[in-house]
PDB file of C-alpha atoms and ligand atoms in Angstrom:
ATOM      1  CA  UNK A   1       9.917 -21.334  31.896  1.00  0.00           C
ATOM      2  CA  UNK A   2      14.059 -20.094  32.581  1.00  0.00           C
ATOM      3  CA  UNK A   3      16.294 -22.201  34.316  1.00  0.00           C
ATOM      4  CA  UNK A   4      17.621 -21.520  37.726  1.00  0.00           C
ATOM      5  CA  UNK A   5      21.161 -21.841  38.947  1.00  0.00           C
ATOM      6  CA  UNK A   6      21.740 -25.373  41.308  1.00  0.00           C
ATOM      7  CA  UNK A   7      23.921 -24.617  44.441  1.00  0.00           C
ATOM      8  CA  UNK A   8      26.016 -27.904  44.903  1.00  0.00           C
ATOM      9  CA  UNK A   9      25.111 -30.928  46.989  1.00  0.00           C
ATOM     10  CA  UNK A  10      25.545 -35.020  46.013  1.00  0.00           C
ATOM     11  CA  UNK A  11      22.160 -34.741  45.366  1.00  0.00           C
ATOM     12  CA  UNK A  12      22.051 -31.624  43.029  1.00  0.00           C
ATOM     13  CA  UNK A  13      25.296 -32.543  41.282  1.00  0.00           C
ATOM     14  CA  UNK A  14      22.792 -34.543  39.084  1.00  0.00           C
ATOM     15  CA  UNK A  15      20.384 -32.256  38.276  1.00  0.00           C
ATOM     16  CA  UNK A  16      20.990 -30.351  34.662  1.00  0.00           C
ATOM     17  CA  UNK A  17      18.797 -28.072  35.027  1.00  0.00           C
ATOM     18  CA  UNK A  18      15.622 -26.807  37.222  1.00  0.00           C
ATOM     19  CA  UNK A  19      12.128 -26.761  34.902  1.00  0.00           C
ATOM     20  CA  UNK A  20      10.049 -25.751  38.075  1.00  0.00           C
ATOM     21  CA  UNK A  21      11.138 -24.044  41.129  1.00  0.00           C
ATOM     22  CA  UNK A  22      10.085 -24.978  44.489  1.00  0.00           C
ATOM     23  CA  UNK A  23       8.146 -21.193  44.766  1.00  0.00           C
ATOM     24  CA  UNK A  24       6.857 -22.166  41.312  1.00  0.00           C
ATOM     25  CA  UNK A  25       5.173 -25.187  42.321  1.00  0.00           C
ATOM     26  CA  UNK A  26       3.421 -23.829  45.513  1.00  0.00           C
ATOM     27  CA  UNK A  27       1.895 -21.208  43.705  1.00  0.00           C
ATOM     28  CA  UNK A  28       0.646 -23.679  41.340  1.00  0.00           C
ATOM     29  CA  UNK A  29      -0.546 -26.214  44.143  1.00  0.00           C
ATOM     30  CA  UNK A  30      -2.238 -23.397  45.975  1.00  0.00           C
ATOM     31  CA  UNK A  31      -4.324 -21.961  42.506  1.00  0.00           C
ATOM     32  CA  UNK A  32      -5.311 -25.584  41.706  1.00  0.00           C
ATOM     33  CA  UNK A  33      -6.540 -25.914  45.615  1.00  0.00           C
ATOM     34  CA  UNK A  34      -8.429 -22.611  45.294  1.00  0.00           C
ATOM     35  CA  UNK A  35     -10.249 -24.032  42.126  1.00  0.00           C
ATOM     36  CA  UNK A  36     -10.823 -27.254  43.657  1.00  0.00           C
ATOM     37  CA  UNK A  37     -12.481 -25.817  46.922  1.00  0.00           C
ATOM     38  CA  UNK A  38     -14.821 -23.736  44.481  1.00  0.00           C
ATOM     39  CA  UNK A  39     -15.676 -26.295  42.178  1.00  0.00           C
ATOM     40  CA  UNK A  40     -16.583 -28.788  45.274  1.00  0.00           C
ATOM     41  CA  UNK A  41     -18.353 -26.582  47.773  1.00  0.00           C
ATOM     42  CA  UNK A  42     -21.151 -28.525  49.138  1.00  0.00           C
ATOM     43  CA  UNK A  43     -20.390 -31.665  48.042  1.00  0.00           C
ATOM     44  CA  UNK A  44     -18.708 -34.832  48.972  1.00  0.00           C
ATOM     45  CA  UNK A  45     -15.112 -35.315  48.282  1.00  0.00           C
ATOM     46  CA  UNK A  46     -13.068 -38.077  48.408  1.00  0.00           C
ATOM     47  CA  UNK A  47      -8.751 -37.275  46.853  1.00  0.00           C
ATOM     48  CA  UNK A  48      -7.409 -40.430  45.769  1.00  0.00           C
ATOM     49  CA  UNK A  49      -3.821 -40.099  45.344  1.00  0.00           C
ATOM     50  CA  UNK A  50      -1.883 -42.726  42.934  1.00  0.00           C
ATOM     51  CA  UNK A  51       1.434 -43.647  44.316  1.00  0.00           C
ATOM     52  CA  UNK A  52       3.646 -43.375  45.037  1.00  0.00           C
ATOM     53  CA  UNK A  53       5.133 -40.497  43.045  1.00  0.00           C
ATOM     54  CA  UNK A  54       2.003 -38.627  44.456  1.00  0.00           C
ATOM     55  CA  UNK A  55       3.444 -38.620  48.084  1.00  0.00           C
ATOM     56  CA  UNK A  56       4.445 -34.745  48.256  1.00  0.00           C
ATOM     57  CA  UNK A  57       1.863 -33.282  45.917  1.00  0.00           C
ATOM     58  CA  UNK A  58      -1.040 -34.884  47.903  1.00  0.00           C
ATOM     59  CA  UNK A  59       0.550 -33.363  50.869  1.00  0.00           C
ATOM     60  CA  UNK A  60       0.419 -29.887  49.889  1.00  0.00           C
ATOM     61  CA  UNK A  61      -2.295 -30.085  47.567  1.00  0.00           C
ATOM     62  CA  UNK A  62      -4.898 -31.539  50.267  1.00  0.00           C
ATOM     63  CA  UNK A  63      -3.888 -28.589  52.489  1.00  0.00           C
ATOM     64  CA  UNK A  64      -4.863 -25.667  49.846  1.00  0.00           C
ATOM     65  CA  UNK A  65      -8.233 -27.775  49.806  1.00  0.00           C
ATOM     66  CA  UNK A  66     -10.523 -26.019  52.057  1.00  0.00           C
ATOM     67  CA  UNK A  67     -13.452 -27.957  52.684  1.00  0.00           C
ATOM     68  CA  UNK A  68     -13.935 -31.013  54.539  1.00  0.00           C
ATOM     69  CA  UNK A  69     -12.540 -34.355  52.235  1.00  0.00           C
ATOM     70  CA  UNK A  70     -11.492 -37.830  52.549  1.00  0.00           C
ATOM     71  CA  UNK A  71      -8.044 -39.200  51.491  1.00  0.00           C
ATOM     72  CA  UNK A  72      -7.571 -42.458  50.196  1.00  0.00           C
ATOM     73  CA  UNK A  73      -4.859 -44.166  47.751  1.00  0.00           C
ATOM     74  CA  UNK A  74      -3.760 -46.718  44.719  1.00  0.00           C
ATOM     75  CA  UNK A  75      -0.789 -48.105  43.700  1.00  0.00           C
ATOM     76  CA  UNK A  76      -0.268 -49.267  40.278  1.00  0.00           C
ATOM     77  CA  UNK A  77       2.760 -50.528  38.303  1.00  0.00           C
ATOM     78  CA  UNK A  78       4.878 -48.292  36.802  1.00  0.00           C
ATOM     79  CA  UNK A  79       7.928 -47.756  34.790  1.00  0.00           C
ATOM     80  CA  UNK A  80      10.172 -48.976  37.381  1.00  0.00           C
ATOM     81  CA  UNK A  81      13.354 -48.650  36.459  1.00  0.00           C
ATOM     82  CA  UNK A  82      13.478 -47.736  33.037  1.00  0.00           C
ATOM     83  CA  UNK A  83      12.316 -43.895  31.368  1.00  0.00           C
ATOM     84  CA  UNK A  84       9.941 -45.751  28.945  1.00  0.00           C
ATOM     85  CA  UNK A  85       6.346 -46.850  29.322  1.00  0.00           C
ATOM     86  CA  UNK A  86       5.940 -50.893  29.278  1.00  0.00           C
ATOM     87  CA  UNK A  87       2.042 -50.152  28.817  1.00  0.00           C
ATOM     88  CA  UNK A  88       1.467 -52.838  31.434  1.00  0.00           C
ATOM     89  CA  UNK A  89      -0.663 -51.407  34.103  1.00  0.00           C
ATOM     90  CA  UNK A  90      -1.765 -53.239  37.288  1.00  0.00           C
ATOM     91  CA  UNK A  91      -3.440 -52.448  40.180  1.00  0.00           C
ATOM     92  CA  UNK A  92      -0.661 -53.320  43.421  1.00  0.00           C
ATOM     93  CA  UNK A  93      -3.500 -51.630  45.994  1.00  0.00           C
ATOM     94  CA  UNK A  94      -6.500 -50.903  45.622  1.00  0.00           C
ATOM     95  CA  UNK A  95      -8.609 -48.152  47.470  1.00  0.00           C
ATOM     96  CA  UNK A  96     -10.136 -48.702  50.681  1.00  0.00           C
ATOM     97  CA  UNK A  97     -12.660 -46.708  50.898  1.00  0.00           C
ATOM     98  CA  UNK A  98     -15.944 -47.471  48.273  1.00  0.00           C
ATOM     99  CA  UNK A  99     -16.891 -45.161  45.977  1.00  0.00           C
ATOM    100  CA  UNK A 100     -19.940 -45.738  44.811  1.00  0.00           C
ATOM    101  CA  UNK A 101     -22.220 -42.269  44.919  1.00  0.00           C
ATOM    102  CA  UNK A 102     -19.476 -40.133  45.756  1.00  0.00           C
ATOM    103  CA  UNK A 103     -17.162 -37.106  44.247  1.00  0.00           C
ATOM    104  CA  UNK A 104     -13.975 -38.684  43.578  1.00  0.00           C
ATOM    105  CA  UNK A 105     -10.824 -36.766  42.686  1.00  0.00           C
ATOM    106  CA  UNK A 106      -7.788 -38.588  41.238  1.00  0.00           C
ATOM    107  CA  UNK A 107      -4.318 -36.861  42.036  1.00  0.00           C
ATOM    108  CA  UNK A 108      -1.108 -38.112  40.171  1.00  0.00           C
ATOM    109  CA  UNK A 109       1.945 -36.671  39.923  1.00  0.00           C
ATOM    110  CA  UNK A 110       2.526 -36.611  35.789  1.00  0.00           C
ATOM    111  CA  UNK A 111       0.319 -37.991  32.733  1.00  0.00           C
ATOM    112  CA  UNK A 112       2.851 -39.087  29.977  1.00  0.00           C
ATOM    113  CA  UNK A 113       1.352 -41.783  27.428  1.00  0.00           C
ATOM    114  CA  UNK A 114      -1.699 -41.615  29.731  1.00  0.00           C
ATOM    115  CA  UNK A 115      -2.024 -45.854  29.540  1.00  0.00           C
ATOM    116  CA  UNK A 116      -2.285 -45.424  33.937  1.00  0.00           C
ATOM    117  CA  UNK A 117      -4.777 -43.305  34.238  1.00  0.00           C
ATOM    118  CA  UNK A 118      -7.234 -44.607  31.177  1.00  0.00           C
ATOM    119  CA  UNK A 119      -6.955 -48.361  32.828  1.00  0.00           C
ATOM    120  CA  UNK A 120      -7.449 -46.390  35.957  1.00  0.00           C
ATOM    121  CA  UNK A 121     -10.311 -44.203  35.427  1.00  0.00           C
ATOM    122  CA  UNK A 122     -12.521 -47.139  33.265  1.00  0.00           C
ATOM    123  CA  UNK A 123     -11.890 -49.401  36.839  1.00  0.00           C
ATOM    124  CA  UNK A 124     -13.364 -46.795  38.863  1.00  0.00           C
ATOM    125  CA  UNK A 125     -15.644 -45.731  36.667  1.00  0.00           C
ATOM    126  CA  UNK A 126     -16.886 -49.139  37.178  1.00  0.00           C
ATOM    127  CA  UNK A 127     -18.054 -48.845  40.559  1.00  0.00           C
ATOM    128  CA  UNK A 128     -20.168 -45.999  39.789  1.00  0.00           C
ATOM    129  CA  UNK A 129     -19.096 -43.048  41.663  1.00  0.00           C
ATOM    130  CA  UNK A 130     -21.248 -39.769  41.657  1.00  0.00           C
ATOM    131  CA  UNK A 131     -18.311 -37.685  39.473  1.00  0.00           C
ATOM    132  CA  UNK A 132     -14.556 -38.546  38.870  1.00  0.00           C
ATOM    133  CA  UNK A 133     -12.386 -35.888  38.192  1.00  0.00           C
ATOM    134  CA  UNK A 134      -8.327 -36.115  37.326  1.00  0.00           C
ATOM    135  CA  UNK A 135      -6.097 -33.270  38.845  1.00  0.00           C
ATOM    136  CA  UNK A 136      -2.035 -34.112  37.616  1.00  0.00           C
ATOM    137  CA  UNK A 137       0.305 -32.041  38.517  1.00  0.00           C
ATOM    138  CA  UNK A 138       2.594 -32.241  35.324  1.00  0.00           C
ATOM    139  CA  UNK A 139       1.313 -33.271  32.006  1.00  0.00           C
ATOM    140  CA  UNK A 140       3.154 -34.426  28.559  1.00  0.00           C
ATOM    141  CA  UNK A 141       0.370 -33.870  26.086  1.00  0.00           C
ATOM    142  CA  UNK A 142       2.908 -34.211  23.393  1.00  0.00           C
ATOM    143  CA  UNK A 143       3.259 -38.148  24.446  1.00  0.00           C
ATOM    144  CA  UNK A 144      -0.044 -39.038  24.940  1.00  0.00           C
ATOM    145  CA  UNK A 145      -1.606 -42.782  23.168  1.00  0.00           C
ATOM    146  CA  UNK A 146      -4.659 -43.281  25.356  1.00  0.00           C
ATOM    147  CA  UNK A 147      -7.370 -40.531  25.544  1.00  0.00           C
ATOM    148  CA  UNK A 148      -7.625 -38.984  29.196  1.00  0.00           C
ATOM    149  CA  UNK A 149      -9.903 -36.377  30.276  1.00  0.00           C
ATOM    150  CA  UNK A 150      -7.841 -33.939  32.728  1.00  0.00           C
ATOM    151  CA  UNK A 151      -9.986 -31.355  34.864  1.00  0.00           C
ATOM    152  CA  UNK A 152      -7.092 -29.773  36.462  1.00  0.00           C
ATOM    153  CA  UNK A 153      -3.044 -29.430  35.506  1.00  0.00           C
ATOM    154  CA  UNK A 154      -0.526 -27.855  37.297  1.00  0.00           C
ATOM    155  CA  UNK A 155       1.963 -27.554  34.674  1.00  0.00           C
ATOM    156  CA  UNK A 156       2.665 -28.445  30.789  1.00  0.00           C
ATOM    157  CA  UNK A 157       5.537 -30.230  30.038  1.00  0.00           C
ATOM    158  CA  UNK A 158       7.912 -30.803  27.311  1.00  0.00           C
ATOM    159  CA  UNK A 159       8.698 -34.524  26.313  1.00  0.00           C
ATOM    160  CA  UNK A 160      11.425 -34.833  28.642  1.00  0.00           C
ATOM    161  CA  UNK A 161      11.962 -36.935  31.793  1.00  0.00           C
ATOM    162  CA  UNK A 162      11.736 -35.305  34.999  1.00  0.00           C
ATOM    163  CA  UNK A 163      12.424 -35.718  38.495  1.00  0.00           C
ATOM    164  CA  UNK A 164      11.926 -34.497  42.266  1.00  0.00           C
ATOM    165  CA  UNK A 165       8.592 -33.236  43.984  1.00  0.00           C
ATOM    166  CA  UNK A 166       7.503 -36.968  44.640  1.00  0.00           C
ATOM    167  CA  UNK A 167       8.923 -37.707  41.065  1.00  0.00           C
ATOM    168  CA  UNK A 168      11.894 -40.393  40.891  1.00  0.00           C
ATOM    169  CA  UNK A 169      14.632 -42.118  38.228  1.00  0.00           C
ATOM    170  CA  UNK A 170      15.043 -45.662  39.770  1.00  0.00           C
ATOM    171  CA  UNK A 171      13.276 -44.592  43.078  1.00  0.00           C
ATOM    172  CA  UNK A 172      15.563 -41.669  43.835  1.00  0.00           C
ATOM    173  CA  UNK A 173      15.584 -37.489  43.835  1.00  0.00           C
ATOM    174  CA  UNK A 174      11.808 -37.525  45.355  1.00  0.00           C
ATOM    175  CA  UNK A 175      12.960 -35.865  47.987  1.00  0.00           C
ATOM    176  CA  UNK A 176      14.148 -32.838  45.482  1.00  0.00           C
ATOM    177  CA  UNK A 177      11.991 -29.767  46.343  1.00  0.00           C
ATOM    178  CA  UNK A 178      11.453 -28.759  42.844  1.00  0.00           C
ATOM    179  CA  UNK A 179      10.682 -30.159  39.355  1.00  0.00           C
ATOM    180  CA  UNK A 180      14.185 -30.983  37.406  1.00  0.00           C
ATOM    181  CA  UNK A 181      16.123 -32.506  34.783  1.00  0.00           C
ATOM    182  CA  UNK A 182      18.779 -34.837  35.137  1.00  0.00           C
ATOM    183  CA  UNK A 183      22.521 -34.592  33.886  1.00  0.00           C
ATOM    184  CA  UNK A 184      21.889 -37.213  30.428  1.00  0.00           C
ATOM    185  CA  UNK A 185      24.854 -39.411  32.657  1.00  0.00           C
ATOM    186  CA  UNK A 186      22.506 -40.276  35.207  1.00  0.00           C
ATOM    187  CA  UNK A 187      19.892 -41.891  33.362  1.00  0.00           C
ATOM    188  CA  UNK A 188      22.337 -43.941  31.766  1.00  0.00           C
ATOM    189  CA  UNK A 189      24.458 -45.073  34.972  1.00  0.00           C
TER     190      UNK A 189
HETATM  191  P1  LIG B 201       1.505 -42.763  31.343  1.00  0.00           P
HETATM  192  O1  LIG B 201       0.567 -44.263  32.142  1.00  0.00           O
HETATM  193  O2  LIG B 201       0.551 -41.423  31.746  1.00  0.00           O
HETATM  194  O3  LIG B 201       2.542 -43.564  30.524  1.00  0.00           O
HETATM  195  O4  LIG B 201       2.281 -42.788  32.788  1.00  0.00           O
HETATM  196  C1  LIG B 201       2.226 -42.090  34.010  1.00  0.00           C
HETATM  197  C2  LIG B 201       3.574 -42.363  34.842  1.00  0.00           C
HETATM  198  O5  LIG B 201       4.766 -42.793  34.261  1.00  0.00           O
HETATM  199  C3  LIG B 201       3.425 -41.516  35.674  1.00  0.00           C
HETATM  200  O6  LIG B 201       2.733 -41.659  37.317  1.00  0.00           O
HETATM  201  C4  LIG B 201       5.165 -41.644  36.295  1.00  0.00           C
HETATM  202  O7  LIG B 201       5.628 -42.728  37.277  1.00  0.00           O
HETATM  203  C5  LIG B 201       5.988 -42.367  35.125  1.00  0.00           C
HETATM  204  N1  LIG B 201       6.420 -40.843  34.563  1.00  0.00           N
HETATM  205  C6  LIG B 201       6.090 -40.353  33.581  1.00  0.00           C
HETATM  206  N2  LIG B 201       6.801 -39.293  32.949  1.00  0.00           N
HETATM  207  C7  LIG B 201       7.412 -39.168  33.874  1.00  0.00           C
HETATM  208  C8  LIG B 201       8.297 -38.730  33.940  1.00  0.00           C
HETATM  209  O8  LIG B 201       9.148 -37.508  32.736  1.00  0.00           O
HETATM  210  N3  LIG B 201       9.419 -38.703  35.193  1.00  0.00           N
HETATM  211  C9  LIG B 201       9.361 -39.430  36.157  1.00  0.00           C
HETATM  212  N4  LIG B 201       9.752 -39.594  36.831  1.00  0.00           N
HETATM  213  N5  LIG B 201       8.181 -40.710  35.928  1.00  0.00           N
HETATM  214  C10 LIG B 201       7.067 -40.494  34.717  1.00  0.00           C
END
């Protein structure tokens, strides 16, 4: 993937490189939506977003799924402001909906070690959904510690800490419309 030039602004000044452009994200999200639309024809669908990083992806993805569907959210403990996984996963906000007998599609921003989603899928399987699938915008397979079955992947990325399009560093940069990498000095601030 080629790096694009970034114009100057206080927010953009922190960016070292654009990994996936706004258009690149939009094109891929449309493709994912088309595949999901085909795969879930005639089936009841509950799309579950994992907060907070998924907010932008979820909003765009569901608009590309041309089926009747419902949405719900879960919040789980994440990295905080550090860039390494603690391996500790906790449900901070559970689903409002009952998923027993339903087709559940979990939507995540990025799979890194896989610890979060392997925990989450085990917890949700216990509730006996009719099916459980995973859609992630980004995947970093080189970092995997726990196995996760992923049905829909937007982009596979190398082992770099990325921000933008919902993904944060210390709760910032979520509002960037593209996915990029910060200048090294920003991570150490
Ligand atoms: P896992 O449990 O798979 O290691 O981590 C998943 C979570 O870690 C993601 O939902 C995200 O919050 C965070 N994460 C992992 N890699 C990155 C990254 O490159 N950038 C950002 N902003 N968050 C990441």
